[in-house]
Coordinates of C-alpha atoms in Angstrom, one line a residue:
X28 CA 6.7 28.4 18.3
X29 CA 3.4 29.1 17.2
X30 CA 3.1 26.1 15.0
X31 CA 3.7 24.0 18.5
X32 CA 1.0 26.8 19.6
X33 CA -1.3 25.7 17.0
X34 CA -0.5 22.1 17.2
X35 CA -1.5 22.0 21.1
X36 CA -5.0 23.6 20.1
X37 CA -5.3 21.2 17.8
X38 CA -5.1 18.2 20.1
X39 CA -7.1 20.3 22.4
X40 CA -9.9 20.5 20.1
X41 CA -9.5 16.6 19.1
X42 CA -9.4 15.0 22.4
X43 CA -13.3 16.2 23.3
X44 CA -15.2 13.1 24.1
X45 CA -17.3 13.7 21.4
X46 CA -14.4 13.7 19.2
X47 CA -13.0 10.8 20.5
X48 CA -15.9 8.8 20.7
X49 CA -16.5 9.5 16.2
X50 CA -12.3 8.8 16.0
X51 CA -12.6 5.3 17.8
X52 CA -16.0 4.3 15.5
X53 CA -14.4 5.6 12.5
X54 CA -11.4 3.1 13.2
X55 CA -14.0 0.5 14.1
X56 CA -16.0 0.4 11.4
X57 CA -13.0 1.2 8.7
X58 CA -11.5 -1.9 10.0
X59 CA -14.5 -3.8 9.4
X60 CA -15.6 -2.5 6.4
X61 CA -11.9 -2.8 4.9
X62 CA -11.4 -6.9 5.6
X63 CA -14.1 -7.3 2.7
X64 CA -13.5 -7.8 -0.8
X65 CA -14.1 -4.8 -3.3
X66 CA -14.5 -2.7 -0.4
X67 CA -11.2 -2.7 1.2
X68 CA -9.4 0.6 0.1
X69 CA -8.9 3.2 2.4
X70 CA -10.7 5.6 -0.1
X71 CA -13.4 2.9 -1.1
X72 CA -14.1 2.5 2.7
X73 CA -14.2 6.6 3.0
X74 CA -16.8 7.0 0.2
X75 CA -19.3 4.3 1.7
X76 CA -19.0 6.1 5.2
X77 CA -18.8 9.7 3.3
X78 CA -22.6 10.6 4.0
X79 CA -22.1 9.5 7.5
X80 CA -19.6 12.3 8.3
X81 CA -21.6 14.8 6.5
X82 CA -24.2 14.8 9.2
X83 CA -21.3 16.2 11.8
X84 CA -19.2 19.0 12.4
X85 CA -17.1 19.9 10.2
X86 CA -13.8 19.4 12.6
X87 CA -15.7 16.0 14.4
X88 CA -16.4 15.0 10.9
X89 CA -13.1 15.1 9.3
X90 CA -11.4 13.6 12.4
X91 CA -13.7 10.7 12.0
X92 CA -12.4 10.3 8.5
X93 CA -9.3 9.8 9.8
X94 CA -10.4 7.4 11.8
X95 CA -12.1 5.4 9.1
X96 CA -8.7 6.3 7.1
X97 CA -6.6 4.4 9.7
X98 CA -9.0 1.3 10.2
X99 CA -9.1 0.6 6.5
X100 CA -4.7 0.7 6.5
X101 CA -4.9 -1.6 9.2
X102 CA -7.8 -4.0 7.9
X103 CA -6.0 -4.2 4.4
X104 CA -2.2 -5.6 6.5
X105 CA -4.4 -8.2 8.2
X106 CA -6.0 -9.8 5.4
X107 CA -2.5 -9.5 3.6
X108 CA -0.9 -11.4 6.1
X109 CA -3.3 -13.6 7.3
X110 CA -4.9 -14.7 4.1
X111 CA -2.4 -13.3 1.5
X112 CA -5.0 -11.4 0.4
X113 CA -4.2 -7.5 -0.4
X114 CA -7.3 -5.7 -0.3
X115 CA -5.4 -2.7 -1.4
X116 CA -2.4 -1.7 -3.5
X117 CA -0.1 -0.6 -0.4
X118 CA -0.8 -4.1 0.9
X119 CA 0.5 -5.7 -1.6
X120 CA 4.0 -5.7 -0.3
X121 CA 2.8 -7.5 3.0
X122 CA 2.5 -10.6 1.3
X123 CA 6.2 -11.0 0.5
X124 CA 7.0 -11.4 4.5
X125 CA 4.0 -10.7 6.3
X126 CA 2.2 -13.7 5.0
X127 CA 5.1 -15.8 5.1
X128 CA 5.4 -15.2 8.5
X129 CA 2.3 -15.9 9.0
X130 CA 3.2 -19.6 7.9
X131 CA 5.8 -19.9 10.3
X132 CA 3.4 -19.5 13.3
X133 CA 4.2 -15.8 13.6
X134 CA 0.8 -13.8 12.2
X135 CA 1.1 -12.3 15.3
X136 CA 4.3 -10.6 15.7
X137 CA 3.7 -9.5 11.9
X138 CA 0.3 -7.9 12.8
X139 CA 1.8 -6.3 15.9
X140 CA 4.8 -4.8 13.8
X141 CA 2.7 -3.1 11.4
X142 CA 0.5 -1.6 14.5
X143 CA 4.4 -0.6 16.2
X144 CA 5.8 0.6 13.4
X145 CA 2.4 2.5 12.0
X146 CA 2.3 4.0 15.1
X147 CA 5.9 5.5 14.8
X148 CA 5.6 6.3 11.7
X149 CA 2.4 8.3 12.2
X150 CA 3.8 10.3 14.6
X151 CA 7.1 11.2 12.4
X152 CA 4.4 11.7 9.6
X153 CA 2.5 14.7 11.7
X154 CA 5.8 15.9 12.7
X155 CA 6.5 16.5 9.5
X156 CA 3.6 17.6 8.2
X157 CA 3.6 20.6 11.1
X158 CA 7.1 21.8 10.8
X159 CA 7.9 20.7 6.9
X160 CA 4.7 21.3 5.4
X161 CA 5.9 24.8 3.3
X162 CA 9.2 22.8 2.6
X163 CA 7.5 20.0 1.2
X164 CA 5.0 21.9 -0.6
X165 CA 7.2 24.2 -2.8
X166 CA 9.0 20.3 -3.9
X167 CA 5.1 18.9 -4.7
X168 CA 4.4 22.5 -6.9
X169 CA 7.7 21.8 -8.8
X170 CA 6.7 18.1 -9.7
X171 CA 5.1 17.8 -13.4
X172 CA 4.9 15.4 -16.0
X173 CA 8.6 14.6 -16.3
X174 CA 9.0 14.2 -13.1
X175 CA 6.0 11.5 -12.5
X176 CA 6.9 10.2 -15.8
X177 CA 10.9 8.9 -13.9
X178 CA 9.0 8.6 -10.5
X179 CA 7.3 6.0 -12.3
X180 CA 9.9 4.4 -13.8
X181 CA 12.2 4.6 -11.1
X182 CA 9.2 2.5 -9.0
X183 CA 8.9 0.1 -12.2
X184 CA 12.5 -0.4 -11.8
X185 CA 12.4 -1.4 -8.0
X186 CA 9.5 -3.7 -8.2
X187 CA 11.7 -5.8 -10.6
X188 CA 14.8 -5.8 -8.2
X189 CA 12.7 -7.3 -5.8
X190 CA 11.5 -10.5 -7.8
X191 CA 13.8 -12.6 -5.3
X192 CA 16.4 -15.1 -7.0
X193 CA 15.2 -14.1 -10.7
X194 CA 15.3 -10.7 -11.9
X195 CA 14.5 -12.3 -14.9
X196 CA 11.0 -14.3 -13.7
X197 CA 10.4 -10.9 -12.3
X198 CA 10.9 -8.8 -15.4
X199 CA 8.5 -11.5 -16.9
X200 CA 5.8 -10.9 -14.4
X201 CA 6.1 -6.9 -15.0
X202 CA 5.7 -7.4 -18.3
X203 CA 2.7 -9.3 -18.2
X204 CA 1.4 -6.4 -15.6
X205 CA 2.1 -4.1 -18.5
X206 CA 0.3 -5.9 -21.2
X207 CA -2.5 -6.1 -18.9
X208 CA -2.8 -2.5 -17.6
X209 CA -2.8 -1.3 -21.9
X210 CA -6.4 -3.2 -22.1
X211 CA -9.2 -0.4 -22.8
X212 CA -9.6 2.7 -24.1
X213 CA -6.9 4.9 -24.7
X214 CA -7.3 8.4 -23.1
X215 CA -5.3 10.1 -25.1
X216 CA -6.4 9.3 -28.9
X217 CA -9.6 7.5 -27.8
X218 CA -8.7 4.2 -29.9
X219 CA -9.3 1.1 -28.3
X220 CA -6.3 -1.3 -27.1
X221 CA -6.9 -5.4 -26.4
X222 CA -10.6 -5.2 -26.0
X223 CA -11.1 -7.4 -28.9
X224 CA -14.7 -5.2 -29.8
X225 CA -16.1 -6.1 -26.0
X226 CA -17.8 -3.3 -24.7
X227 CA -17.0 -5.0 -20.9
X228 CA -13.2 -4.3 -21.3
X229 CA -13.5 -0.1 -22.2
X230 CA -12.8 0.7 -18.7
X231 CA -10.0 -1.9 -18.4
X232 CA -9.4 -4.7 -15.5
X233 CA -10.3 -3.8 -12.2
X234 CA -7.2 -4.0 -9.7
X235 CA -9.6 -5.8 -7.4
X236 CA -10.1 -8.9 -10.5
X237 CA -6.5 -9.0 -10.6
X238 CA -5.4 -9.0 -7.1
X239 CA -8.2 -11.6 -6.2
X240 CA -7.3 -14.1 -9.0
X241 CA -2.9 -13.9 -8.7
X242 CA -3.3 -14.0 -4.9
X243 CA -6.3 -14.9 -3.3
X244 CA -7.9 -18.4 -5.2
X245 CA -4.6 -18.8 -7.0
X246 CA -3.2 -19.8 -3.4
X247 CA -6.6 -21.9 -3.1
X248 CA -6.0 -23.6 -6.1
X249 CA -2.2 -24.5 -5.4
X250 CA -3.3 -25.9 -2.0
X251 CA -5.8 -28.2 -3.4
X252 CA -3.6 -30.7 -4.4
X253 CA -3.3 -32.0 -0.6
X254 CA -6.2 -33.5 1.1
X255 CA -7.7 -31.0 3.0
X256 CA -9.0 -33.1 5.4
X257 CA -5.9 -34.0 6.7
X258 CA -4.1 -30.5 6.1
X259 CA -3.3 -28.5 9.5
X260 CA -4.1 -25.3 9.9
X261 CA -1.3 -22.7 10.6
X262 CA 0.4 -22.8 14.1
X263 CA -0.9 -20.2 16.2
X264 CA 0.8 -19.0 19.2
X265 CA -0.2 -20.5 23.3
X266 CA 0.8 -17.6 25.0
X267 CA -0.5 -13.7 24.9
X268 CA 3.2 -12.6 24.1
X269 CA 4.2 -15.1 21.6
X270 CA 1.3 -12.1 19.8
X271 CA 3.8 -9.4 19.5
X272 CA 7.0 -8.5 18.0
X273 CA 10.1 -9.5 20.7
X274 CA 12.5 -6.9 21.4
X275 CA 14.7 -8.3 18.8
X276 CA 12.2 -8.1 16.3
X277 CA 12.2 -4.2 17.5
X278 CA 15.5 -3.7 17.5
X279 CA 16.4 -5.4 13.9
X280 CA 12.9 -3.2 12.8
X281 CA 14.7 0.3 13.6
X282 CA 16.3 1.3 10.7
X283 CA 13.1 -0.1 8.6
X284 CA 11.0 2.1 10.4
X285 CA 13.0 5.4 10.0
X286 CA 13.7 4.5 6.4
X287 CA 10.0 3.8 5.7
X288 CA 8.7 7.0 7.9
X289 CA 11.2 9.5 5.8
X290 CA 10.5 7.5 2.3
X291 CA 6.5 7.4 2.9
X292 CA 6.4 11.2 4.4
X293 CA 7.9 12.8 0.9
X294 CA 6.6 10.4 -1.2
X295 CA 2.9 11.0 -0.4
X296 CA 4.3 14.8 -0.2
X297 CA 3.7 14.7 -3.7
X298 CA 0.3 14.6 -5.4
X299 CA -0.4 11.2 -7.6
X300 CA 2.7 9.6 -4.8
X301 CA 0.6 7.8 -2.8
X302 CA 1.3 4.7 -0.5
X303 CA 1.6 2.3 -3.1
X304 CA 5.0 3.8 -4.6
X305 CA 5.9 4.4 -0.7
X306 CA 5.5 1.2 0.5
X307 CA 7.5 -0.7 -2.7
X308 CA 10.3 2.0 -2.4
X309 CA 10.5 1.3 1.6
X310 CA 10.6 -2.0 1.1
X311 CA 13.4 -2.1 -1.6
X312 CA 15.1 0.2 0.2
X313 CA 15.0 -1.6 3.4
X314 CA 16.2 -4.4 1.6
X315 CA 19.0 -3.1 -0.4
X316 CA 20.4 -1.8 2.8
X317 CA 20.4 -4.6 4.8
X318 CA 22.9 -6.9 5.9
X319 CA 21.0 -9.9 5.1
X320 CA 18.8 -9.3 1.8
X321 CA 18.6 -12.9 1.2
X322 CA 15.8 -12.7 4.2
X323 CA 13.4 -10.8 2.6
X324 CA 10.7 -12.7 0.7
X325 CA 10.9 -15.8 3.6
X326 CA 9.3 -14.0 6.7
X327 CA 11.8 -11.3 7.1
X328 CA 10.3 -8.9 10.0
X329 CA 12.1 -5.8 8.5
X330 CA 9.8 -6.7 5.8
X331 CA 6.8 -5.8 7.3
X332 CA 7.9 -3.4 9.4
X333 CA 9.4 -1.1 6.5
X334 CA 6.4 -0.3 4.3
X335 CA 4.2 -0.3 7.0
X336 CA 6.1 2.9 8.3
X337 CA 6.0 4.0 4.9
X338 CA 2.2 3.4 4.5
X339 CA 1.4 5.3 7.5
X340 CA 3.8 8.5 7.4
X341 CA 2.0 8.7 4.2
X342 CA -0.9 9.9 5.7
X343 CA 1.0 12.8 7.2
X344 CA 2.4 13.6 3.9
X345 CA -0.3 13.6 1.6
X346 CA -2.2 16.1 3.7
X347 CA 0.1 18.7 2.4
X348 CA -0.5 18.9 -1.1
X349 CA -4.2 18.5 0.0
X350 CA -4.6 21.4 2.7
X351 CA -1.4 23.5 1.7
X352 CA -2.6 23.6 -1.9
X353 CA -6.0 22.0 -2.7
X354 CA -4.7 19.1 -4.7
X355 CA -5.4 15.3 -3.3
X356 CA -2.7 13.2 -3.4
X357 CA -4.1 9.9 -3.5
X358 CA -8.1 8.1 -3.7
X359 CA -8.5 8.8 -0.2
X360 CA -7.3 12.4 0.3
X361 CA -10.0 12.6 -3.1
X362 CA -12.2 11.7 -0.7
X363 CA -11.6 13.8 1.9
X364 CA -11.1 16.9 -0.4
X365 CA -14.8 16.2 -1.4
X366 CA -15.7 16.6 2.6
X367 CA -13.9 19.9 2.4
X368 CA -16.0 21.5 -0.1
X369 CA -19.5 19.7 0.8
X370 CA -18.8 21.5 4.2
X371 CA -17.9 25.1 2.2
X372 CA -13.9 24.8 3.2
X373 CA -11.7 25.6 0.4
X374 CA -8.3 23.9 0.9
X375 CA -5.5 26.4 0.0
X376 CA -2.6 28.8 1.4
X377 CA -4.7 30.3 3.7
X378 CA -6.8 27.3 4.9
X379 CA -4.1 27.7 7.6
X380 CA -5.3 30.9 8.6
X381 CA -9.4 31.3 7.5
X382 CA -10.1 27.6 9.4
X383 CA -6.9 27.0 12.3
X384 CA -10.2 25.8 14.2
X385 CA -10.3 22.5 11.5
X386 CA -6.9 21.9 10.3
X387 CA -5.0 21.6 13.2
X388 CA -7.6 19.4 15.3
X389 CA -7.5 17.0 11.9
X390 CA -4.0 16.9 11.7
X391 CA -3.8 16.0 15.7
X392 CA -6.4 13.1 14.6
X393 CA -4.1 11.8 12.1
X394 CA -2.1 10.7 15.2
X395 CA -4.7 9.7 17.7
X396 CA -6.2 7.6 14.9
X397 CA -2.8 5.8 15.2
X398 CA -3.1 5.7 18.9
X399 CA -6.8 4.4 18.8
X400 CA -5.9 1.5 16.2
X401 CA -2.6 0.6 18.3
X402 CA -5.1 0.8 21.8
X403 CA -8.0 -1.2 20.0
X404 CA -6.0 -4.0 17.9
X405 CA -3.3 -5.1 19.9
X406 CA -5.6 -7.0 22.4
X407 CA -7.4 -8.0 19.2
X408 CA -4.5 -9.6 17.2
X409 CA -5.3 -13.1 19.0
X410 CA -8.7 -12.9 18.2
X411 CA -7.8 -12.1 14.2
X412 CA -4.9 -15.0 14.7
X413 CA -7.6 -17.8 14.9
X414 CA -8.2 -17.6 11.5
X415 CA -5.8 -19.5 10.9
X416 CA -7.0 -21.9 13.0
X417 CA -10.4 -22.8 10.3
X418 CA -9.7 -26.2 9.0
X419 CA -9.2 -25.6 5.1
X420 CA -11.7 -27.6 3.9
X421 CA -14.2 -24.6 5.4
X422 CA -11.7 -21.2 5.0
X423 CA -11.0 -22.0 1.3
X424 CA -14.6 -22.2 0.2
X425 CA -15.3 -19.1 2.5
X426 CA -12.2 -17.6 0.4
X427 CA -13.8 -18.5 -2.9
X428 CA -17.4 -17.1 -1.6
X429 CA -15.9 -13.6 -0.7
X430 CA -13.6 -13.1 -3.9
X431 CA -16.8 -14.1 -6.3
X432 CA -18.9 -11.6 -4.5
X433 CA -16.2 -8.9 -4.1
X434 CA -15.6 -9.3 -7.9
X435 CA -19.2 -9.0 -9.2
X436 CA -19.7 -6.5 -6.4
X437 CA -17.1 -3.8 -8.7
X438 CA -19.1 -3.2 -11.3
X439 CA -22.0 -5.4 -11.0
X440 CA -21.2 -7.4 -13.9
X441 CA -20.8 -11.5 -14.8
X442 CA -18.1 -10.5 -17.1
X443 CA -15.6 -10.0 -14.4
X444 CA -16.3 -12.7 -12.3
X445 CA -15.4 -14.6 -15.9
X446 CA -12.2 -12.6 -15.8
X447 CA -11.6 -13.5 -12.0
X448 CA -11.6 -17.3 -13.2
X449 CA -9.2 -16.5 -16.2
X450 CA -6.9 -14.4 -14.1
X451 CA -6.8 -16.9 -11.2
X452 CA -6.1 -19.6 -13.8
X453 CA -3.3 -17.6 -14.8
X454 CA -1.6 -16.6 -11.0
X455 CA -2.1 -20.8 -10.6
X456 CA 0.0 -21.2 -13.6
X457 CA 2.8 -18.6 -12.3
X458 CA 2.8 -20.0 -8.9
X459 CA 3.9 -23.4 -10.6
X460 CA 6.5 -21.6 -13.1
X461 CA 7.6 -20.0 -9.5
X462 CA 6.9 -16.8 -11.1
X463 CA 6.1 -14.1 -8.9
X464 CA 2.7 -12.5 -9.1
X465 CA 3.3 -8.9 -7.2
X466 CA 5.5 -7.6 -9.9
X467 CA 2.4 -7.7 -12.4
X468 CA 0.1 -6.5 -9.5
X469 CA 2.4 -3.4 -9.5
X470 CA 3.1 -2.6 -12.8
X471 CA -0.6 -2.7 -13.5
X472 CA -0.8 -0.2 -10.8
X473 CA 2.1 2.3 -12.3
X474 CA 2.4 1.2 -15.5
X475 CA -1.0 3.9 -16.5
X476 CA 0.5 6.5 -14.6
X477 CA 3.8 5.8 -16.3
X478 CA 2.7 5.9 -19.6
X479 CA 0.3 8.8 -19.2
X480 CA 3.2 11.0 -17.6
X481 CA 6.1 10.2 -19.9
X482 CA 2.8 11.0 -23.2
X483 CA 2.4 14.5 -21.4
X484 CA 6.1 15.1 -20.8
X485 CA 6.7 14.6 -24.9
X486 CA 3.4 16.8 -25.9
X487 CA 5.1 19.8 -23.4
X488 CA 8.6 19.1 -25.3
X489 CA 7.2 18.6 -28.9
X490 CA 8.7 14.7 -28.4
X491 CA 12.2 15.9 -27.3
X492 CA 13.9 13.0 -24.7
X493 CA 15.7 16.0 -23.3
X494 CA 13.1 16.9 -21.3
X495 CA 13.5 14.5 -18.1
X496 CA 16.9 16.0 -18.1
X497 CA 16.4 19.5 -18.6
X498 CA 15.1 19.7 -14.8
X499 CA 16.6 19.6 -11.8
X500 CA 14.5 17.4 -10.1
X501 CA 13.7 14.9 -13.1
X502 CA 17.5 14.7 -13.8
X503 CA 17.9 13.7 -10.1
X504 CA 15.8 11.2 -10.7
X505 CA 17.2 9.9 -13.8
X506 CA 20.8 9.4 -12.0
X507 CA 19.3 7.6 -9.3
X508 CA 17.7 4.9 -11.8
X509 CA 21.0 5.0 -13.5
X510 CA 22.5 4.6 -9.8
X511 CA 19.9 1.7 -9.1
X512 CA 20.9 -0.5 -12.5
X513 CA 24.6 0.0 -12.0
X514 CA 24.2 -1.2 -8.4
X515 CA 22.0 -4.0 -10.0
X516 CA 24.7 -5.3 -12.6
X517 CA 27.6 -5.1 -9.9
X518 CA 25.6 -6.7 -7.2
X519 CA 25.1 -10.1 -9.9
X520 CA 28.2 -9.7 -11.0
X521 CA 29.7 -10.0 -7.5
X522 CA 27.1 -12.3 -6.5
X523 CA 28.4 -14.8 -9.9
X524 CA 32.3 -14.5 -9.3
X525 CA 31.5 -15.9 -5.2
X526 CA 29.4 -18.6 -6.7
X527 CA 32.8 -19.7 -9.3
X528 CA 34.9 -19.4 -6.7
X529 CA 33.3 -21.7 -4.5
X530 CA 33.4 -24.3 -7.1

């Protein structure tokens, strides 16, 4: 009962005006701040806005952040859906249904189901980060290298299951996301790899170079082949209601949402998890589980709906590691563990205790940030909906302006706006083989932390294999992966004997 105790003095604390006036303009100006290019991460957003928080109260400070934390989530879903742009890794995901539905005259409803379903996910996610948080801790101490190292592949696996029609196109793509992902220097011999002696490719590809050029001008460049003139813009709903998700959409969204609430909450549970790994595991989950799989990937509102939920109990989830035992679990919580310290917290077992005045007011904000964003941007969606109402002929060069500048704007440098052009080249090039592009975007994102994980792991074991099935938890997930191929071979299998016997 205390922890309710606590958890009611937290909200108490939160909902001062003052309070609440910081939460709504963090959500305001994260939202804003996250539409643009290069900025768009939650934790690139919470940097920029970092010394703006410092000048507060600790408690009104930190609850801002959340705000900011929220806005950026939800700024990152709209550009994914409405331009099929993914200013962050977790949003990636979105542009397998969320954009698609956006082409079927429904941006709307799929910018309404990732408020909804954020929403009920946020509030599962501080549910169980007030009652679970020991629980969930003691799991995230237990994770090392071998662990990770499965994690990883058990997320590689999964992002190749959900190529579509061609495991095979989507192997390719991963593959590709791979190669890519080895360029620079290697940080564990110090050797270079792929830079062919150019000082400009030490530090690798920036995510935002990829993302930009596979997604965002490579789906300029495969419209430019009508006249754009005489292209229509996407439909756009008449009526206020036509904006949101229908009941059905609601109800067919249910089991998504719990699914991608429970997956999102543990995942970020454990540091390095993150929403990235959340949101692909939702959505393959969701998918492999559903009575109609063959939806997802043309406008399926599960789709949406799923890693959403997963994105947003994250939030919930990754505060454990971070208050419970000083470790940030992601970029953003990175961020916020900075806060901590510049304000002379020290985030531990007995932050609980020394500070109940700061914690529990910032875990109640984690929720009303939710609440704020669900308030503020539902009236909005209509407003970000016309959009898609700019002729082509003026949103595509707009398009090509922001993903120049957001490219030079990472590191300042020519060079990458030189790899944008190659990379964008490249996703034009795939789009025409009808080869998917998110697979490369997300092994590029776990490939590093794949290899890096499975190099530690056989330094700790003097190279024996035995290692990721020595422990409990790293032999789980081996048998899952094991689980998730034989389900794989059966599923074609049964999927090639219906297609003979129809003939």
């Amino acid at each position: 009962m205390s922890v309710l105790y606590n958890l009611m003095d937290g909200f108490e604390g939160a909902l001062t005006l003052m309070n609440l006036m910081w939460i709504i303009a963090g959500a305001v100006l994260g939202t804003l701040i996250g539409i643009l290019p290069g900025l768009g991460n939650p934790a690139a957003t919470l940097a920029i806005l970092l010394p703006l928080t410092l000048r507060l109260p600790p408690a009104t400070g930190l609850i801002m952040m959340a705000g900011i934390y929220h806005g950026a989530k939800f700024a990152g879903a709209t550009t994914a859906i409405l331009l099929n742009i993914p200013t962050e890794t977790s949003s990636v995901v979105l542009c397998y249904d969320g954009h698609e539905l956006a082409k079927q005259g429904r941006a709307g409803a799929a910018m309404g189901m990732s408020a909804i379903s954020g929403f009920i996910a946020s509030t599962i996610g501080v549910i169980g980060l007030t009652f679970a948080a020991p629980l969930a801790a003691k799991i995230a101490i237990d994770f090392g290298p071998p662990e990770f190292a499965m994690l990883m592949v058990f997320g590689l696996l999964l992002v190749v299951s959900m190529a579509g029609k061609s495991p095979i196109k989507g192997l390719i793509s991963m593959l590709f996301g791979l190669l890519v992902a080895c360029v620079g220097v290697d940080i564990f011999t110090g050797s270079e790899r792929f830079t062919f002696g150019s000082i400009n490719l030490y530090d690798g590809i920036e995510f935002l170079i990829l993302t930009l050029g596979l997604f965002a001008i490579s789906e300029v460049l495969i419209n430019t082949g009508k006249k754009m003139k005489e292209a229509k813009p996407m439909d756009t709903p008449k009526r206020f209601r036509d904006y949101l998700p229908t009941w059905d959409d609601l109800r067919r969204s249910r089991l998504a949402i719990l699914l991608g609430s429970i997956v999102g909450f543990f995942i970020g549970a454990l540091p390095g998890g993150g929403s990235t790994i959340a949101s692909f595991v939702s959505y393959a989950l969701v998918k492999n589980t559903s009575k109609h799989p063959e939806k997802f990937g043309t406008g399926a509102i599960e789709g949406v709906a799923g890693p959403e939920a997963a994105n947003n109990s994250e939030s919930g989830g990754t505060m454990i590691p971070l208050l419970s035992l000083g470790l940030p679990g992601s970029a953003s919580t990175t961020v916020m563990l900075a806060a901590l310290l510049l304000y002379g917290i020290q985030p531990g077992p007995l932050l609980f205790t020394s500070h109940p005045e700061i914690v529990w007011p910032v875990i109640a904000s984690l929720y009303l940030g939710t609440i704020v964003l669900l308030v503020l941007n539902l009236p909005m969606i209509p407003v970000w909906v016309q959009i898609l109402r700019i002729p082509y002929w003026l949103l595509y060069p707009i398009i090509l302006l922001l993903a120049v500048v957001g490219a030079y704007s990472v590191r300042g440098s020519i060079f990458d706006v030189w790899l944008l052009m190659g990379f964008s080249a490249f996703g034009y090039m795939m789009r025409r083989l009808e080869i998917p592009a998110a697979p490369m975007l997300m092994a590029f994102v776990l490939g590093p932390e794949a290899e890096s994980s499975i190099r530690q792991s056989l330094m700790l074991s003097n190279n024996r294999l035995s290692i990721f099935i020595e422990r409990p938890i790293s032999a789980g997930i081996v048998a899952a992966i094991l689980l998730l191929i034989a389900f794989a071979v059966y599923s074609r299998t049964k999927h090639r004997r219906r297609a003979m016997s129809a003939y």
